[in-house]
CSV table of N, CA and C in Angstrom, one decimal:
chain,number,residue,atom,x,y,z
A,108,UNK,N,5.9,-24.6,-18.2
A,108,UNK,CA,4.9,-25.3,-17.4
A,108,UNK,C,4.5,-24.4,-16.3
A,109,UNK,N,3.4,-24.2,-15.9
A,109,UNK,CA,2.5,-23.5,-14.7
A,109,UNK,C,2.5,-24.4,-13.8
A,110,UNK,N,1.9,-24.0,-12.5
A,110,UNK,CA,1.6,-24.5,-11.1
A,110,UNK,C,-0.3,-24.1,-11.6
A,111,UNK,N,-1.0,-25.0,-11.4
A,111,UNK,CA,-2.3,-24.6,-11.4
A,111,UNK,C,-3.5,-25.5,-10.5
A,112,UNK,N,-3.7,-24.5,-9.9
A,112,UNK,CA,-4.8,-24.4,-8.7
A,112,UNK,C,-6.4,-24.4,-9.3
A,113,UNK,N,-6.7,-25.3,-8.2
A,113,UNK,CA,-7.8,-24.8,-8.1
A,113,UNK,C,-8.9,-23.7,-7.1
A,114,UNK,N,-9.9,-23.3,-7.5
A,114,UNK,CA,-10.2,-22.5,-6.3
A,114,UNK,C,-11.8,-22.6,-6.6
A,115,UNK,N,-13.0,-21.4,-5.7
A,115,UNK,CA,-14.0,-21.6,-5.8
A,115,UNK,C,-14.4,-20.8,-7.5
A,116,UNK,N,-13.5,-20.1,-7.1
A,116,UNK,CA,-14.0,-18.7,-8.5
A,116,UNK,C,-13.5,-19.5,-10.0
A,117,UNK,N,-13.0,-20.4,-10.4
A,117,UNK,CA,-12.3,-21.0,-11.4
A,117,UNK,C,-10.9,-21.4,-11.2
A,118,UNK,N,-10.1,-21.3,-12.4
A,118,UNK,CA,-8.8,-22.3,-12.5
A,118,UNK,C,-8.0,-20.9,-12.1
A,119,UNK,N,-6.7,-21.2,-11.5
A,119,UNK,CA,-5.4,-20.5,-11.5
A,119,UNK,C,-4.5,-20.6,-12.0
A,120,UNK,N,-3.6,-20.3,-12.9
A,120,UNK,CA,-2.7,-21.0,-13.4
A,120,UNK,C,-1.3,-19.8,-13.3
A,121,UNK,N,-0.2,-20.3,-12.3
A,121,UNK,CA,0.7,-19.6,-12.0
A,121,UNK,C,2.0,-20.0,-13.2
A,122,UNK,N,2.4,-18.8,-13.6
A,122,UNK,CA,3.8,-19.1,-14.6
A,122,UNK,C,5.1,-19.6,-13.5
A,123,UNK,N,5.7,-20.2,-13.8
A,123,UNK,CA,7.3,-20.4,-13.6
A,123,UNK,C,7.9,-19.0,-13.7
A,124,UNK,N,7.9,-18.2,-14.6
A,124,UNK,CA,8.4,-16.8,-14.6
A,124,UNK,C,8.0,-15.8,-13.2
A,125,UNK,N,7.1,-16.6,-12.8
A,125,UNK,CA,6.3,-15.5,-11.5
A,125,UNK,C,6.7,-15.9,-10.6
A,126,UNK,N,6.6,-17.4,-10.3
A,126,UNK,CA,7.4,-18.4,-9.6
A,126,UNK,C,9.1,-17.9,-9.4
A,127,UNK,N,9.5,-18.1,-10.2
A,127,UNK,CA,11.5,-17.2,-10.3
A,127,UNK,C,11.1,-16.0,-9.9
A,128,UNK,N,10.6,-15.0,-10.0
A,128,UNK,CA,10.8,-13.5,-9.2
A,128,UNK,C,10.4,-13.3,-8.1
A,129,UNK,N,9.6,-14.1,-7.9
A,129,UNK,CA,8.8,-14.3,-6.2
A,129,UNK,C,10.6,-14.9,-5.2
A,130,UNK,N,10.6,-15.7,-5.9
A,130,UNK,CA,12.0,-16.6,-4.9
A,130,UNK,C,12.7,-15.6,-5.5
A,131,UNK,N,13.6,-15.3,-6.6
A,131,UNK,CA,14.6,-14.2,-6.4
A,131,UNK,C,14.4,-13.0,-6.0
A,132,UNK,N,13.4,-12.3,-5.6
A,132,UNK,CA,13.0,-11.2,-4.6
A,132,UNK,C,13.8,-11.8,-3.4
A,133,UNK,N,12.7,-12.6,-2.6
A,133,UNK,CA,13.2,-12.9,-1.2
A,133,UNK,C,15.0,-13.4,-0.8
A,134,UNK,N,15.2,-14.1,-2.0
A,134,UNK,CA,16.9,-14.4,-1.8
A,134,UNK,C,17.5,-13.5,-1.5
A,135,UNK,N,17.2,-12.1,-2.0
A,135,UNK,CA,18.1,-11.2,-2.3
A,135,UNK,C,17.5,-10.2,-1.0
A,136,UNK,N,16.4,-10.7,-0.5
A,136,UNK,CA,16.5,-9.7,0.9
A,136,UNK,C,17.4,-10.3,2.0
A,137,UNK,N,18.0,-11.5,1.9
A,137,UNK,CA,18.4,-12.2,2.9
A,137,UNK,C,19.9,-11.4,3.3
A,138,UNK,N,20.5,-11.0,4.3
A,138,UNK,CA,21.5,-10.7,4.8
A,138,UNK,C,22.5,-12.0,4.2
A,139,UNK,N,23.8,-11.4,3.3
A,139,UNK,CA,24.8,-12.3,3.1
A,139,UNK,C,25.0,-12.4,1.4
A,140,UNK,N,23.4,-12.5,1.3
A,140,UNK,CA,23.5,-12.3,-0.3
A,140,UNK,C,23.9,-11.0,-1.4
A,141,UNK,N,24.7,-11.1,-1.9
A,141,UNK,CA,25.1,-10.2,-3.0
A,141,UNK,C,24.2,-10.2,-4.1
A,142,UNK,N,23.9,-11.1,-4.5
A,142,UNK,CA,23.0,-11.7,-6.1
A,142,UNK,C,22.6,-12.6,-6.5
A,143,UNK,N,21.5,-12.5,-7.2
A,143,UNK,CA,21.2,-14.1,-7.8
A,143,UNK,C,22.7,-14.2,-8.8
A,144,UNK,N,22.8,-15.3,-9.4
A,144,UNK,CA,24.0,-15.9,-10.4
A,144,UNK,C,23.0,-16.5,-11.5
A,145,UNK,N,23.6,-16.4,-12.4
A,145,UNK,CA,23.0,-17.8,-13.9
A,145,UNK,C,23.1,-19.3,-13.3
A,146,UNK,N,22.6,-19.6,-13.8
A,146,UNK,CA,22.7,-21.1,-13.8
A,146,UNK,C,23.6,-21.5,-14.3
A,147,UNK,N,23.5,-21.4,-15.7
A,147,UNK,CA,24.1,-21.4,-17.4
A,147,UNK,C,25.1,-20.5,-17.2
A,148,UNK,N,26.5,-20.3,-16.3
A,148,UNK,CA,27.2,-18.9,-16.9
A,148,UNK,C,27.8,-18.5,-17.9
A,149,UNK,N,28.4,-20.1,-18.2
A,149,UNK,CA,29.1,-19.9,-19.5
A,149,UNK,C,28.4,-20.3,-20.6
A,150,UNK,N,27.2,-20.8,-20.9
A,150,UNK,CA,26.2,-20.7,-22.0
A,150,UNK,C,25.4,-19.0,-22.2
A,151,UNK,N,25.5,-18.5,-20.8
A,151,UNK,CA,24.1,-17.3,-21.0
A,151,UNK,C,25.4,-16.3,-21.1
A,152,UNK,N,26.6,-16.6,-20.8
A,152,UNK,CA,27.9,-15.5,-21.0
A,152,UNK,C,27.6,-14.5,-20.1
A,153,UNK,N,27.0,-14.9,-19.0
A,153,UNK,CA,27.1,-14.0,-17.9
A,153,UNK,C,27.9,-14.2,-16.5
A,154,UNK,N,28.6,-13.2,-16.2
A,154,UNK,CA,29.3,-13.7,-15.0
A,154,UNK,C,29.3,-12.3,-14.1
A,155,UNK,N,28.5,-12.0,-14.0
A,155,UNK,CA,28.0,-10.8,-13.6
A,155,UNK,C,26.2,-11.0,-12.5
A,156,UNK,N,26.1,-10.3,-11.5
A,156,UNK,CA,25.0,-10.5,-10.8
A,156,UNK,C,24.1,-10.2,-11.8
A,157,UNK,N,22.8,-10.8,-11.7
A,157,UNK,CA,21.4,-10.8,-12.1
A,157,UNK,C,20.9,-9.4,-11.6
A,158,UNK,N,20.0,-9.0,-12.4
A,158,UNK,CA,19.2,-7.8,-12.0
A,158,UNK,C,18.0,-8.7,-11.7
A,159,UNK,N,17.1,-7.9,-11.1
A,159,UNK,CA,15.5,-7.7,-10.9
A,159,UNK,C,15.0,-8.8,-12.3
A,160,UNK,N,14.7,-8.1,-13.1
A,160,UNK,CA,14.1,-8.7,-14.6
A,160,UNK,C,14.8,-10.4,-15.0
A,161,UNK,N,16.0,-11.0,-14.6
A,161,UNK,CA,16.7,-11.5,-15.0
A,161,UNK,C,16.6,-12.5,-14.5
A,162,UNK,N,16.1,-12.6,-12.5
A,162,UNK,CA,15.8,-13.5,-11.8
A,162,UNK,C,15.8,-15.2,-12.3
A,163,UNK,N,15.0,-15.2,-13.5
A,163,UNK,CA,14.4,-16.5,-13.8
A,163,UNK,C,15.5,-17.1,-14.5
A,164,UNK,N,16.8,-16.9,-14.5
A,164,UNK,CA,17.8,-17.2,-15.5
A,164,UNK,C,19.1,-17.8,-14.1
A,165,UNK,N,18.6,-17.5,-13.0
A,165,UNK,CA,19.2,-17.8,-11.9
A,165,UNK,C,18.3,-19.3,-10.8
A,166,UNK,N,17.1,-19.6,-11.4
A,166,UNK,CA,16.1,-20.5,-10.8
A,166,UNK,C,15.6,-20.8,-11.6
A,167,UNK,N,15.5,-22.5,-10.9
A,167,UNK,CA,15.3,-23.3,-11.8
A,167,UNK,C,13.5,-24.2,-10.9
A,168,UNK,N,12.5,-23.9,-11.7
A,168,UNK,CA,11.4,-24.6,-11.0
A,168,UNK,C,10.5,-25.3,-11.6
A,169,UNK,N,10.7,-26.9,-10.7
A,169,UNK,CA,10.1,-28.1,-11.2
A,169,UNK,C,9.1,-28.5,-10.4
A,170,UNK,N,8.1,-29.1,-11.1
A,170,UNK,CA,6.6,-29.3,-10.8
A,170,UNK,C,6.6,-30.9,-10.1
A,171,UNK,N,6.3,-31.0,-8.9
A,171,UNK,CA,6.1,-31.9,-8.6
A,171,UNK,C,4.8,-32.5,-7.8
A,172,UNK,N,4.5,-33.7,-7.0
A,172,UNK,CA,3.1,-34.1,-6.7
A,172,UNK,C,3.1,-32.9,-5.5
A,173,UNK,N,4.1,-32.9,-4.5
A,173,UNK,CA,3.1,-32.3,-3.3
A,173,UNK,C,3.5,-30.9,-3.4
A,174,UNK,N,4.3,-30.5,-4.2
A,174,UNK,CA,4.5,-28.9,-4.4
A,174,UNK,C,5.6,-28.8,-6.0
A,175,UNK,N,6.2,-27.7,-5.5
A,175,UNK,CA,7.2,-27.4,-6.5
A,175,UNK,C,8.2,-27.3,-6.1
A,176,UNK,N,9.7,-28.1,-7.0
A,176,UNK,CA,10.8,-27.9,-5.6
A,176,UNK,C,12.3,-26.7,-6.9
A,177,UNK,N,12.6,-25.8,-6.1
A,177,UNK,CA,12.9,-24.8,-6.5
A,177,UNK,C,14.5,-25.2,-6.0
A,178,UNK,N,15.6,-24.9,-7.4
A,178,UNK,CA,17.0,-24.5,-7.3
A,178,UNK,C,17.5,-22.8,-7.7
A,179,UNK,N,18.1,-22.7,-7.0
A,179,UNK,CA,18.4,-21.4,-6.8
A,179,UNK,C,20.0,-21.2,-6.8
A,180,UNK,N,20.1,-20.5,-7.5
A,180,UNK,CA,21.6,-19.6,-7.6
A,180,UNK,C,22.1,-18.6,-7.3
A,181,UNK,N,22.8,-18.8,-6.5
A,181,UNK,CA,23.0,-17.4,-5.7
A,181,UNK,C,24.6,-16.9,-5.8
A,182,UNK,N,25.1,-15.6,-5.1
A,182,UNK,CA,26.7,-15.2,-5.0
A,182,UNK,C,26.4,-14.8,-3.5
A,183,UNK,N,27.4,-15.6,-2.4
A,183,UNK,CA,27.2,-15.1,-1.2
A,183,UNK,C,28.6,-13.8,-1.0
A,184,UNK,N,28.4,-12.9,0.0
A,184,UNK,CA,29.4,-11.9,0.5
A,184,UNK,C,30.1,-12.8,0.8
A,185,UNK,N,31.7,-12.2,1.2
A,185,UNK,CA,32.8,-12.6,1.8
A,185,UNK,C,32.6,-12.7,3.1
A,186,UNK,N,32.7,-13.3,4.3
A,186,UNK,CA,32.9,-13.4,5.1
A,186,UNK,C,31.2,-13.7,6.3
A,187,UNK,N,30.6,-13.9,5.3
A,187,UNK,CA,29.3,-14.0,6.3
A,187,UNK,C,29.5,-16.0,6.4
A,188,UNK,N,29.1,-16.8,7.2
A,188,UNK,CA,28.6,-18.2,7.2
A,188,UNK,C,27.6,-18.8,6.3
A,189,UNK,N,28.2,-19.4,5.3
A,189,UNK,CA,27.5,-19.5,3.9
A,189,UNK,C,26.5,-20.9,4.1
A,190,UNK,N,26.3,-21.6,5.3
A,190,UNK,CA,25.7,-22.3,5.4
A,190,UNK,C,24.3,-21.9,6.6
A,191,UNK,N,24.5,-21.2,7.5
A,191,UNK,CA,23.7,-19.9,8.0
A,191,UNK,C,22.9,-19.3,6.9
A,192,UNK,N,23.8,-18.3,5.9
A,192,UNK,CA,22.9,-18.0,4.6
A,192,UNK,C,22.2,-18.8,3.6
A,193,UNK,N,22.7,-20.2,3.5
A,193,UNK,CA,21.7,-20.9,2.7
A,193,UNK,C,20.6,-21.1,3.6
A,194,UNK,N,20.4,-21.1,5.0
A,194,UNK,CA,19.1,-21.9,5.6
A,194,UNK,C,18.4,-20.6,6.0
A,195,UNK,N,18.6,-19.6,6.2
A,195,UNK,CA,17.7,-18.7,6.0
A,195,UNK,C,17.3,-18.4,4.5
A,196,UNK,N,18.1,-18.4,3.4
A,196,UNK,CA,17.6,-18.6,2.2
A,196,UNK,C,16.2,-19.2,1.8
A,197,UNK,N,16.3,-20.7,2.3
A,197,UNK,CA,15.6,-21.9,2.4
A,197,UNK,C,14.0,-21.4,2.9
A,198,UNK,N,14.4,-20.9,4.2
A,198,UNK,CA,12.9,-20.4,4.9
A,198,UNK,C,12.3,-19.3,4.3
A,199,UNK,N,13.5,-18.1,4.1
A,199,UNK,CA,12.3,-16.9,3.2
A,199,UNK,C,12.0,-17.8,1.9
A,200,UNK,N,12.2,-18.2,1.4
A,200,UNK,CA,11.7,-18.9,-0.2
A,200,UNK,C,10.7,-19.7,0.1
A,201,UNK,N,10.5,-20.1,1.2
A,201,UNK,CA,9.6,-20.9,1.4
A,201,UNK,C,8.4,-20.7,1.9
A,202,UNK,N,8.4,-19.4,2.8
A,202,UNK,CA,7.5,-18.9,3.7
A,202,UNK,C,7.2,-18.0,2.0
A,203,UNK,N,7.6,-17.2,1.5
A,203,UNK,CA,7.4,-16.4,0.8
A,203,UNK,C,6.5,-16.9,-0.6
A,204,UNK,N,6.6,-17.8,-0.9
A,204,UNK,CA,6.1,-18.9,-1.8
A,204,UNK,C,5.1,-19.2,-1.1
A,205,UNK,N,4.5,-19.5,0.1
A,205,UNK,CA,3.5,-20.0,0.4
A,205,UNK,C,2.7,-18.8,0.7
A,206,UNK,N,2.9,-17.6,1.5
A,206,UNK,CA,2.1,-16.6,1.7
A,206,UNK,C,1.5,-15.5,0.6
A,207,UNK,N,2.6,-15.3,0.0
A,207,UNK,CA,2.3,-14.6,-1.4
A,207,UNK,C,1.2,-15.7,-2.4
A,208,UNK,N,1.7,-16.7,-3.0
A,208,UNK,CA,1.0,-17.7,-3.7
A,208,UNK,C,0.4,-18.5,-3.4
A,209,UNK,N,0.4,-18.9,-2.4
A,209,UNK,CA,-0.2,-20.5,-1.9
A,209,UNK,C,0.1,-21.4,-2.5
A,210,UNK,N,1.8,-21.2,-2.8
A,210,UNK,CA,2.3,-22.7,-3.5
A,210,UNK,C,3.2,-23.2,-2.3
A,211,UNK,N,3.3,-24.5,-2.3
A,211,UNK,CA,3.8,-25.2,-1.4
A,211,UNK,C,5.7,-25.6,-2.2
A,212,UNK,N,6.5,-25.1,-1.4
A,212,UNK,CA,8.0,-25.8,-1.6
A,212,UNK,C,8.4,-26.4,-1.1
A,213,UNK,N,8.5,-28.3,-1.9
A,213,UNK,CA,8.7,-29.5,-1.6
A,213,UNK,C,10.4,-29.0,-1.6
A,214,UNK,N,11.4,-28.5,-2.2
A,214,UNK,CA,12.6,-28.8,-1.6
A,214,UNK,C,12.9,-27.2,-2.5
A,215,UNK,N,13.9,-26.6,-1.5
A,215,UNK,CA,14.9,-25.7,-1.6
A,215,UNK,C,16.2,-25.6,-1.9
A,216,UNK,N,16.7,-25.9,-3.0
A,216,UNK,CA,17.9,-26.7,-3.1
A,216,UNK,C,18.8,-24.8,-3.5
A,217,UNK,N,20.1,-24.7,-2.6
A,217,UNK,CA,20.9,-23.7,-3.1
A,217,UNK,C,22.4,-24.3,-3.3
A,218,UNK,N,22.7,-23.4,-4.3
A,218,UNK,CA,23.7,-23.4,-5.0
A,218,UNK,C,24.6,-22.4,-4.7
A,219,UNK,N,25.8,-22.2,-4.3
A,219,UNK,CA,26.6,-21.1,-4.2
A,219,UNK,C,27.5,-20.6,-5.2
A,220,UNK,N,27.2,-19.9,-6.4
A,220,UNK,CA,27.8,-20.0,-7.3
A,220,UNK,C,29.3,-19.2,-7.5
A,221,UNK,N,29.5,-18.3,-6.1
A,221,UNK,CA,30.6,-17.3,-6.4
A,221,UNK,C,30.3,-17.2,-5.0
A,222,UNK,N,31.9,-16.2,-4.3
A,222,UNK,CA,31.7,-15.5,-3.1
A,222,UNK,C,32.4,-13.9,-3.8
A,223,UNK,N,31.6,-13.2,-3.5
A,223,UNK,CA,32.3,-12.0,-3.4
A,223,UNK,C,32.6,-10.7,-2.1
A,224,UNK,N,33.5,-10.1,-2.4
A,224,UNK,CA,33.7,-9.1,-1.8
A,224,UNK,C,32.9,-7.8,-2.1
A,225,UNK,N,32.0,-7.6,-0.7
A,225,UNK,CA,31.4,-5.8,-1.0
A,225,UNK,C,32.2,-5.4,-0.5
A,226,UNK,N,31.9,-3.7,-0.8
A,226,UNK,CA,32.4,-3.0,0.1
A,226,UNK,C,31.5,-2.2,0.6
A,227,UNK,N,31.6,-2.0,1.7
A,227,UNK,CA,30.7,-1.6,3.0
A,227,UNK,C,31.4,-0.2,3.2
């Protein structure tokens, strides 16, 4: 299912796939974050961070009346404040979603699906 706008020039119709790499971009600039995760790990047999291309296997986005409300999966670093990292999460996905697209995000929901250790 698409997100689809209207405008002066005709119809827009935004994919869910564009939708997932827009928000898994911004997740993964946020300080704290290591990676997107699967949703599915033990159906998609991954237990390993998401690449770039993969994004949409980590977000999950449903269509609703006043916007679209977006689940996300993430792996936060060891030792950063994982609830600090979800609410900045929350804001870039949201500011990022609206400035890039002009879609509105009715709810931000994250998931912490691992913590790992970098090394720095």
């Amino acid at each position: 299912m698409a997100v689809k706008m209207q405008s002066k020039f005709g119809n827009i119709d935004i994919s869910n796939e564009v939708i997932a790499t827009v928000v898994g971009g911004a997740a993964t600039e946020i300080f704290g974050i290591v990676g997107m995760a699967s949703k599915n790990q033990i159906k998609d047999n991954l237990n390993e961070i998401l690449k770039r291309d993969n994004y949409s296997k980590g977000v999950v986005v449903r269509q609703e009346d006043e916007g679209v409300a977006i689940d996300l999966y993430i792996i936060v670093s060891y030792g950063t404040k994982i609830s600090e990292v979800c609410h900045n999460v929350q804001g870039k996905v949201k500011y990022n979603l609206k400035s890039m697209l002009g879609v509105t995000a009715h709810s931000v929901n994250v998931y912490v699906q691992g913590v790992r250790v970098t090394a720095d």
